[in-house]
Amino acid sequence: ELVDNRSSFENRTSDASSISWIDWTIAAAFVGTELQWNLLNSSVPAALVHCFGFPASAVGSVVGFGSLVTLGYLLVLPSLPRAFNQPRPLNLIITYAGMSVAWLLMLSALVAGHGWWLFVLGTYVFLAMANASQIVMLECLTGVCSLDTTTKIMGFAEMAGCGFGMAGSYFGVALLKLSMPAPFGLCGLFSLLSALFLALMLGR
């Protein structure tokens, strides 16, 4: 029994050390998505109320409808043309690029005054791309890694994601005090750099 326990411990140690850099890249992408999500949650309602004159009571409905839009997108995604269903990990890079476009749409609506409809459209695009990216990340991990490895990676990503997500909420409020477009411009740059980082790392 002692030999079996020692062998089991060595196997677990070996599994932990065998987690490759590409798996940690996916975990980092998951954490980045959580950070952006919480920045969105703190910034979008403030922009809708203070920049576009939405009543506070309507903000929840607008954002909540975005969840329905996201659900519809994910349901029809398998039936869309191949351009929307690229093989992994290219589809992950595309979703991150889509998040960058979403932030730029919201920033454009704020800075150039293109109207609330463009801002809301950007919000819905982000929600759709962020949810799609998390599905792709889970597919990448569970399709390649063992159950033990996936558990380790996702456990770490969830803990780090919660920490960065909470920080993102406070960071979003702090950026809003500087200027209303600040969090949207920063997140757009972060998403773009993240997409380039994923393209570089996953293309190796």
PDB file of C-alpha atoms in Angstrom:
ATOM      1  CA  GLU A   1       0.000   0.000   0.000  1.00  0.00           C
ATOM      2  CA  LEU A   2       2.877   2.341   0.806  1.00  0.00           C
ATOM      3  CA  VAL A   3       4.395   1.616  -2.581  1.00  0.00           C
ATOM      4  CA  ASP A   4       1.073   2.303  -4.290  1.00  0.00           C
ATOM      5  CA  ASN A   5       0.695   5.623  -2.452  1.00  0.00           C
ATOM      6  CA  ARG A   6       4.210   6.650  -3.391  1.00  0.00           C
ATOM      7  CA  SER A   7       3.597   5.702  -7.012  1.00  0.00           C
ATOM      8  CA  SER A   8       0.348   7.692  -7.039  1.00  0.00           C
ATOM      9  CA  PHE A   9       2.124  10.745  -5.615  1.00  0.00           C
ATOM     10  CA  GLU A  10       4.874  10.475  -8.223  1.00  0.00           C
ATOM     11  CA  ASN A  11       2.293  10.231 -10.992  1.00  0.00           C
ATOM     12  CA  ARG A  12       0.497  13.345  -9.756  1.00  0.00           C
ATOM     13  CA  THR A  13       3.812  15.206  -9.550  1.00  0.00           C
ATOM     14  CA  SER A  14       4.704  14.071 -13.032  1.00  0.00           C
ATOM     15  CA  ASP A  15       1.306  15.210 -14.370  1.00  0.00           C
ATOM     16  CA  ALA A  16       1.713  18.649 -12.794  1.00  0.00           C
ATOM     17  CA  SER A  17       5.184  19.111 -14.274  1.00  0.00           C
ATOM     18  CA  SER A  18       4.060  17.895 -17.685  1.00  0.00           C
ATOM     19  CA  ILE A  19       1.510  20.687 -18.157  1.00  0.00           C
ATOM     20  CA  SER A  20       2.823  22.414 -21.255  1.00  0.00           C
ATOM     21  CA  TRP A  21       3.182  26.123 -21.906  1.00  0.00           C
ATOM     22  CA  ILE A  22       0.296  26.075 -24.381  1.00  0.00           C
ATOM     23  CA  ASP A  23      -2.079  24.940 -21.615  1.00  0.00           C
ATOM     24  CA  TRP A  24      -0.979  27.832 -19.410  1.00  0.00           C
ATOM     25  CA  THR A  25      -1.478  30.157 -22.393  1.00  0.00           C
ATOM     26  CA  ILE A  26      -5.111  29.059 -22.567  1.00  0.00           C
ATOM     27  CA  ALA A  27      -5.437  29.568 -18.806  1.00  0.00           C
ATOM     28  CA  ALA A  28      -4.019  33.103 -19.154  1.00  0.00           C
ATOM     29  CA  ALA A  29      -6.561  33.826 -21.888  1.00  0.00           C
ATOM     30  CA  PHE A  30      -9.343  32.692 -19.543  1.00  0.00           C
ATOM     31  CA  VAL A  31      -8.081  35.070 -16.838  1.00  0.00           C
ATOM     32  CA  GLY A  32      -7.887  37.916 -19.369  1.00  0.00           C
ATOM     33  CA  THR A  33     -11.492  37.331 -20.381  1.00  0.00           C
ATOM     34  CA  GLU A  34     -12.629  37.509 -16.742  1.00  0.00           C
ATOM     35  CA  LEU A  35     -10.761  40.793 -16.287  1.00  0.00           C
ATOM     36  CA  GLN A  36     -12.405  42.350 -19.334  1.00  0.00           C
ATOM     37  CA  TRP A  37     -15.817  41.037 -18.339  1.00  0.00           C
ATOM     38  CA  ASN A  38     -15.745  42.778 -14.978  1.00  0.00           C
ATOM     39  CA  LEU A  39     -14.424  45.987 -16.497  1.00  0.00           C
ATOM     40  CA  LEU A  40     -17.411  45.831 -18.842  1.00  0.00           C
ATOM     41  CA  ASN A  41     -19.798  45.263 -15.933  1.00  0.00           C
ATOM     42  CA  SER A  42     -18.588  48.390 -14.163  1.00  0.00           C
ATOM     43  CA  SER A  43     -18.154  50.639 -17.212  1.00  0.00           C
ATOM     44  CA  VAL A  44     -21.111  49.954 -19.522  1.00  0.00           C
ATOM     45  CA  PRO A  45     -23.920  50.844 -17.064  1.00  0.00           C
ATOM     46  CA  ALA A  46     -22.161  54.100 -16.149  1.00  0.00           C
ATOM     47  CA  ALA A  47     -21.752  55.038 -19.812  1.00  0.00           C
ATOM     48  CA  LEU A  48     -25.367  54.228 -20.650  1.00  0.00           C
ATOM     49  CA  VAL A  49     -26.638  56.414 -17.805  1.00  0.00           C
ATOM     50  CA  HIS A  50     -24.232  59.353 -17.904  1.00  0.00           C
ATOM     51  CA  CYS A  51     -23.392  59.588 -21.613  1.00  0.00           C
ATOM     52  CA  PHE A  52     -26.505  58.358 -23.374  1.00  0.00           C
ATOM     53  CA  GLY A  53     -29.177  59.357 -20.867  1.00  0.00           C
ATOM     54  CA  PHE A  54     -30.590  55.896 -20.240  1.00  0.00           C
ATOM     55  CA  PRO A  55     -32.689  55.647 -17.068  1.00  0.00           C
ATOM     56  CA  ALA A  56     -31.023  53.457 -14.464  1.00  0.00           C
ATOM     57  CA  SER A  57     -34.040  51.153 -14.474  1.00  0.00           C
ATOM     58  CA  ALA A  58     -33.519  50.387 -18.172  1.00  0.00           C
ATOM     59  CA  VAL A  59     -29.819  49.534 -17.997  1.00  0.00           C
ATOM     60  CA  GLY A  60     -30.392  46.068 -16.585  1.00  0.00           C
ATOM     61  CA  SER A  61     -32.862  45.261 -19.350  1.00  0.00           C
ATOM     62  CA  VAL A  62     -30.461  46.446 -22.061  1.00  0.00           C
ATOM     63  CA  VAL A  63     -27.565  44.395 -20.700  1.00  0.00           C
ATOM     64  CA  GLY A  64     -29.814  41.438 -19.939  1.00  0.00           C
ATOM     65  CA  PHE A  65     -31.077  41.396 -23.518  1.00  0.00           C
ATOM     66  CA  GLY A  66     -27.441  41.055 -24.516  1.00  0.00           C
ATOM     67  CA  SER A  67     -27.414  37.675 -22.776  1.00  0.00           C
ATOM     68  CA  LEU A  68     -30.335  36.582 -24.971  1.00  0.00           C
ATOM     69  CA  VAL A  69     -28.487  37.805 -28.053  1.00  0.00           C
ATOM     70  CA  THR A  70     -25.446  35.813 -26.947  1.00  0.00           C
ATOM     71  CA  LEU A  71     -27.540  32.707 -26.394  1.00  0.00           C
ATOM     72  CA  GLY A  72     -29.030  33.039 -29.868  1.00  0.00           C
ATOM     73  CA  TYR A  73     -25.575  33.480 -31.403  1.00  0.00           C
ATOM     74  CA  LEU A  74     -24.200  30.384 -29.680  1.00  0.00           C
ATOM     75  CA  LEU A  75     -27.235  28.332 -30.711  1.00  0.00           C
ATOM     76  CA  VAL A  76     -26.964  29.214 -34.392  1.00  0.00           C
ATOM     77  CA  LEU A  77     -23.148  29.222 -34.479  1.00  0.00           C
ATOM     78  CA  PRO A  78     -22.820  25.564 -35.615  1.00  0.00           C
ATOM     79  CA  SER A  79     -25.148  26.324 -38.546  1.00  0.00           C
ATOM     80  CA  LEU A  80     -23.284  29.434 -39.697  1.00  0.00           C
ATOM     81  CA  PRO A  81     -20.846  29.368 -42.638  1.00  0.00           C
ATOM     82  CA  ARG A  82     -17.344  28.017 -42.135  1.00  0.00           C
ATOM     83  CA  ALA A  83     -15.981  31.560 -41.770  1.00  0.00           C
ATOM     84  CA  PHE A  84     -17.638  31.601 -38.333  1.00  0.00           C
ATOM     85  CA  ASN A  85     -16.458  28.084 -37.423  1.00  0.00           C
ATOM     86  CA  GLN A  86     -12.727  27.995 -37.942  1.00  0.00           C
ATOM     87  CA  PRO A  87     -10.708  25.104 -36.452  1.00  0.00           C
ATOM     88  CA  ARG A  88      -9.071  25.426 -33.055  1.00  0.00           C
ATOM     89  CA  PRO A  89      -7.112  27.436 -32.012  1.00  0.00           C
ATOM     90  CA  LEU A  90      -7.795  29.890 -34.840  1.00  0.00           C
ATOM     91  CA  ASN A  91     -11.350  30.373 -33.605  1.00  0.00           C
ATOM     92  CA  LEU A  92     -10.002  31.421 -30.193  1.00  0.00           C
ATOM     93  CA  ILE A  93      -7.848  34.107 -31.803  1.00  0.00           C
ATOM     94  CA  ILE A  94     -10.849  35.270 -33.834  1.00  0.00           C
ATOM     95  CA  THR A  95     -13.035  35.615 -30.740  1.00  0.00           C
ATOM     96  CA  TYR A  96     -10.349  37.688 -29.010  1.00  0.00           C
ATOM     97  CA  ALA A  97     -10.049  39.885 -32.093  1.00  0.00           C
ATOM     98  CA  GLY A  98     -13.851  40.197 -31.984  1.00  0.00           C
ATOM     99  CA  MET A  99     -13.671  41.395 -28.385  1.00  0.00           C
ATOM    100  CA  SER A 100     -11.172  44.046 -29.471  1.00  0.00           C
ATOM    101  CA  VAL A 101     -13.553  45.205 -32.222  1.00  0.00           C
ATOM    102  CA  ALA A 102     -16.382  45.351 -29.676  1.00  0.00           C
ATOM    103  CA  TRP A 103     -14.403  47.653 -27.367  1.00  0.00           C
ATOM    104  CA  LEU A 104     -13.493  49.872 -30.320  1.00  0.00           C
ATOM    105  CA  LEU A 105     -17.173  50.127 -31.313  1.00  0.00           C
ATOM    106  CA  MET A 106     -18.073  51.242 -27.788  1.00  0.00           C
ATOM    107  CA  LEU A 107     -15.155  53.694 -27.732  1.00  0.00           C
ATOM    108  CA  SER A 108     -16.168  55.106 -31.119  1.00  0.00           C
ATOM    109  CA  ALA A 109     -19.717  55.662 -29.916  1.00  0.00           C
ATOM    110  CA  LEU A 110     -18.432  57.583 -26.892  1.00  0.00           C
ATOM    111  CA  VAL A 111     -15.717  59.653 -28.561  1.00  0.00           C
ATOM    112  CA  ALA A 112     -17.175  60.302 -32.013  1.00  0.00           C
ATOM    113  CA  GLY A 113     -20.791  60.520 -30.886  1.00  0.00           C
ATOM    114  CA  HIS A 114     -22.118  57.880 -33.272  1.00  0.00           C
ATOM    115  CA  GLY A 115     -25.094  57.155 -31.058  1.00  0.00           C
ATOM    116  CA  TRP A 116     -26.210  54.798 -28.345  1.00  0.00           C
ATOM    117  CA  TRP A 117     -27.112  52.063 -30.830  1.00  0.00           C
ATOM    118  CA  LEU A 118     -23.442  51.592 -31.798  1.00  0.00           C
ATOM    119  CA  PHE A 119     -22.465  51.442 -28.128  1.00  0.00           C
ATOM    120  CA  VAL A 120     -25.098  48.800 -27.378  1.00  0.00           C
ATOM    121  CA  LEU A 121     -24.085  46.870 -30.496  1.00  0.00           C
ATOM    122  CA  GLY A 122     -20.489  46.845 -29.263  1.00  0.00           C
ATOM    123  CA  THR A 123     -21.649  45.569 -25.881  1.00  0.00           C
ATOM    124  CA  TYR A 124     -23.567  42.711 -27.487  1.00  0.00           C
ATOM    125  CA  VAL A 125     -20.637  41.825 -29.746  1.00  0.00           C
ATOM    126  CA  PHE A 126     -18.381  41.633 -26.696  1.00  0.00           C
ATOM    127  CA  LEU A 127     -20.793  39.403 -24.792  1.00  0.00           C
ATOM    128  CA  ALA A 128     -21.095  37.046 -27.764  1.00  0.00           C
ATOM    129  CA  MET A 129     -17.340  36.869 -28.379  1.00  0.00           C
ATOM    130  CA  ALA A 130     -16.439  36.511 -24.698  1.00  0.00           C
ATOM    131  CA  ASN A 131     -18.852  33.613 -24.201  1.00  0.00           C
ATOM    132  CA  ALA A 132     -17.696  31.964 -27.425  1.00  0.00           C
ATOM    133  CA  SER A 133     -14.065  32.324 -26.365  1.00  0.00           C
ATOM    134  CA  GLN A 134     -14.674  30.551 -23.067  1.00  0.00           C
ATOM    135  CA  ILE A 135     -16.374  27.663 -24.858  1.00  0.00           C
ATOM    136  CA  VAL A 136     -13.417  27.389 -27.229  1.00  0.00           C
ATOM    137  CA  MET A 137     -10.965  27.439 -24.311  1.00  0.00           C
ATOM    138  CA  LEU A 138     -12.821  24.612 -22.597  1.00  0.00           C
ATOM    139  CA  GLU A 139     -12.829  22.661 -25.862  1.00  0.00           C
ATOM    140  CA  CYS A 140      -9.073  23.206 -26.238  1.00  0.00           C
ATOM    141  CA  LEU A 141      -8.338  22.000 -22.720  1.00  0.00           C
ATOM    142  CA  THR A 142     -10.713  19.056 -22.524  1.00  0.00           C
ATOM    143  CA  GLY A 143      -9.936  17.944 -26.063  1.00  0.00           C
ATOM    144  CA  VAL A 144      -6.180  17.781 -25.483  1.00  0.00           C
ATOM    145  CA  CYS A 145      -5.499  17.438 -21.752  1.00  0.00           C
ATOM    146  CA  SER A 146      -6.323  14.635 -19.381  1.00  0.00           C
ATOM    147  CA  LEU A 147      -8.975  15.117 -16.704  1.00  0.00           C
ATOM    148  CA  ASP A 148      -6.341  15.673 -13.989  1.00  0.00           C
ATOM    149  CA  THR A 149      -4.442  18.213 -16.070  1.00  0.00           C
ATOM    150  CA  THR A 150      -7.612  20.066 -17.047  1.00  0.00           C
ATOM    151  CA  THR A 151      -8.671  20.170 -13.384  1.00  0.00           C
ATOM    152  CA  LYS A 152      -5.335  21.684 -12.350  1.00  0.00           C
ATOM    153  CA  ILE A 153      -5.308  24.285 -15.107  1.00  0.00           C
ATOM    154  CA  MET A 154      -8.937  25.333 -14.706  1.00  0.00           C
ATOM    155  CA  GLY A 155      -8.619  25.399 -10.924  1.00  0.00           C
ATOM    156  CA  PHE A 156      -5.728  27.828 -11.198  1.00  0.00           C
ATOM    157  CA  ALA A 157      -7.473  29.855 -13.919  1.00  0.00           C
ATOM    158  CA  GLU A 158     -10.686  30.123 -11.875  1.00  0.00           C
ATOM    159  CA  MET A 159      -8.844  31.325  -8.754  1.00  0.00           C
ATOM    160  CA  ALA A 160      -6.744  33.820 -10.685  1.00  0.00           C
ATOM    161  CA  GLY A 161      -9.791  34.858 -12.730  1.00  0.00           C
ATOM    162  CA  CYS A 162     -11.777  35.648  -9.583  1.00  0.00           C
ATOM    163  CA  GLY A 163      -8.938  37.794  -8.252  1.00  0.00           C
ATOM    164  CA  PHE A 164      -8.375  39.655 -11.509  1.00  0.00           C
ATOM    165  CA  GLY A 165     -12.120  39.944 -12.071  1.00  0.00           C
ATOM    166  CA  MET A 166     -12.637  41.603  -8.684  1.00  0.00           C
ATOM    167  CA  ALA A 167      -9.695  43.907  -9.358  1.00  0.00           C
ATOM    168  CA  GLY A 168     -11.179  44.711 -12.766  1.00  0.00           C
ATOM    169  CA  SER A 169     -14.411  45.940 -11.183  1.00  0.00           C
ATOM    170  CA  TYR A 170     -12.547  48.416  -8.961  1.00  0.00           C
ATOM    171  CA  PHE A 171     -10.144  49.322 -11.760  1.00  0.00           C
ATOM    172  CA  GLY A 172     -13.060  50.120 -14.051  1.00  0.00           C
ATOM    173  CA  VAL A 173     -14.529  52.537 -11.504  1.00  0.00           C
ATOM    174  CA  ALA A 174     -11.124  54.191 -11.043  1.00  0.00           C
ATOM    175  CA  LEU A 175     -10.713  54.623 -14.808  1.00  0.00           C
ATOM    176  CA  LEU A 176     -14.199  56.122 -15.108  1.00  0.00           C
ATOM    177  CA  LYS A 177     -13.124  58.855 -12.690  1.00  0.00           C
ATOM    178  CA  LEU A 178     -10.337  59.780 -15.119  1.00  0.00           C
ATOM    179  CA  SER A 179     -12.613  59.904 -18.158  1.00  0.00           C
ATOM    180  CA  MET A 180     -15.550  57.949 -19.491  1.00  0.00           C
ATOM    181  CA  PRO A 181     -13.705  56.586 -22.571  1.00  0.00           C
ATOM    182  CA  ALA A 182     -10.650  55.483 -20.539  1.00  0.00           C
ATOM    183  CA  PRO A 183     -11.724  51.914 -19.642  1.00  0.00           C
ATOM    184  CA  PHE A 184     -13.004  51.271 -23.165  1.00  0.00           C
ATOM    185  CA  GLY A 185      -9.799  52.429 -24.825  1.00  0.00           C
ATOM    186  CA  LEU A 186      -7.640  50.453 -22.399  1.00  0.00           C
ATOM    187  CA  CYS A 187      -9.686  47.279 -22.830  1.00  0.00           C
ATOM    188  CA  GLY A 188      -9.623  47.653 -26.608  1.00  0.00           C
ATOM    189  CA  LEU A 189      -5.825  47.833 -26.503  1.00  0.00           C
ATOM    190  CA  PHE A 190      -5.656  44.916 -24.060  1.00  0.00           C
ATOM    191  CA  SER A 191      -7.880  42.747 -26.270  1.00  0.00           C
ATOM    192  CA  LEU A 192      -5.842  43.564 -29.364  1.00  0.00           C
ATOM    193  CA  LEU A 193      -2.552  42.754 -27.630  1.00  0.00           C
ATOM    194  CA  SER A 194      -4.077  39.561 -26.233  1.00  0.00           C
ATOM    195  CA  ALA A 195      -5.153  38.463 -29.707  1.00  0.00           C
ATOM    196  CA  LEU A 196      -1.638  39.117 -31.018  1.00  0.00           C
ATOM    197  CA  PHE A 197      -0.158  37.242 -28.043  1.00  0.00           C
ATOM    198  CA  LEU A 198      -2.409  34.239 -28.674  1.00  0.00           C
ATOM    199  CA  ALA A 199      -1.557  34.288 -32.379  1.00  0.00           C
ATOM    200  CA  LEU A 200       2.145  34.302 -31.552  1.00  0.00           C
ATOM    201  CA  MET A 201       1.992  31.606 -28.859  1.00  0.00           C
ATOM    202  CA  LEU A 202      -0.486  29.254 -30.515  1.00  0.00           C
ATOM    203  CA  GLY A 203       1.131  29.644 -33.917  1.00  0.00           C
ATOM    204  CA  ARG A 204       4.448  28.234 -32.710  1.00  0.00           C
TER     205      ARG A 204
END
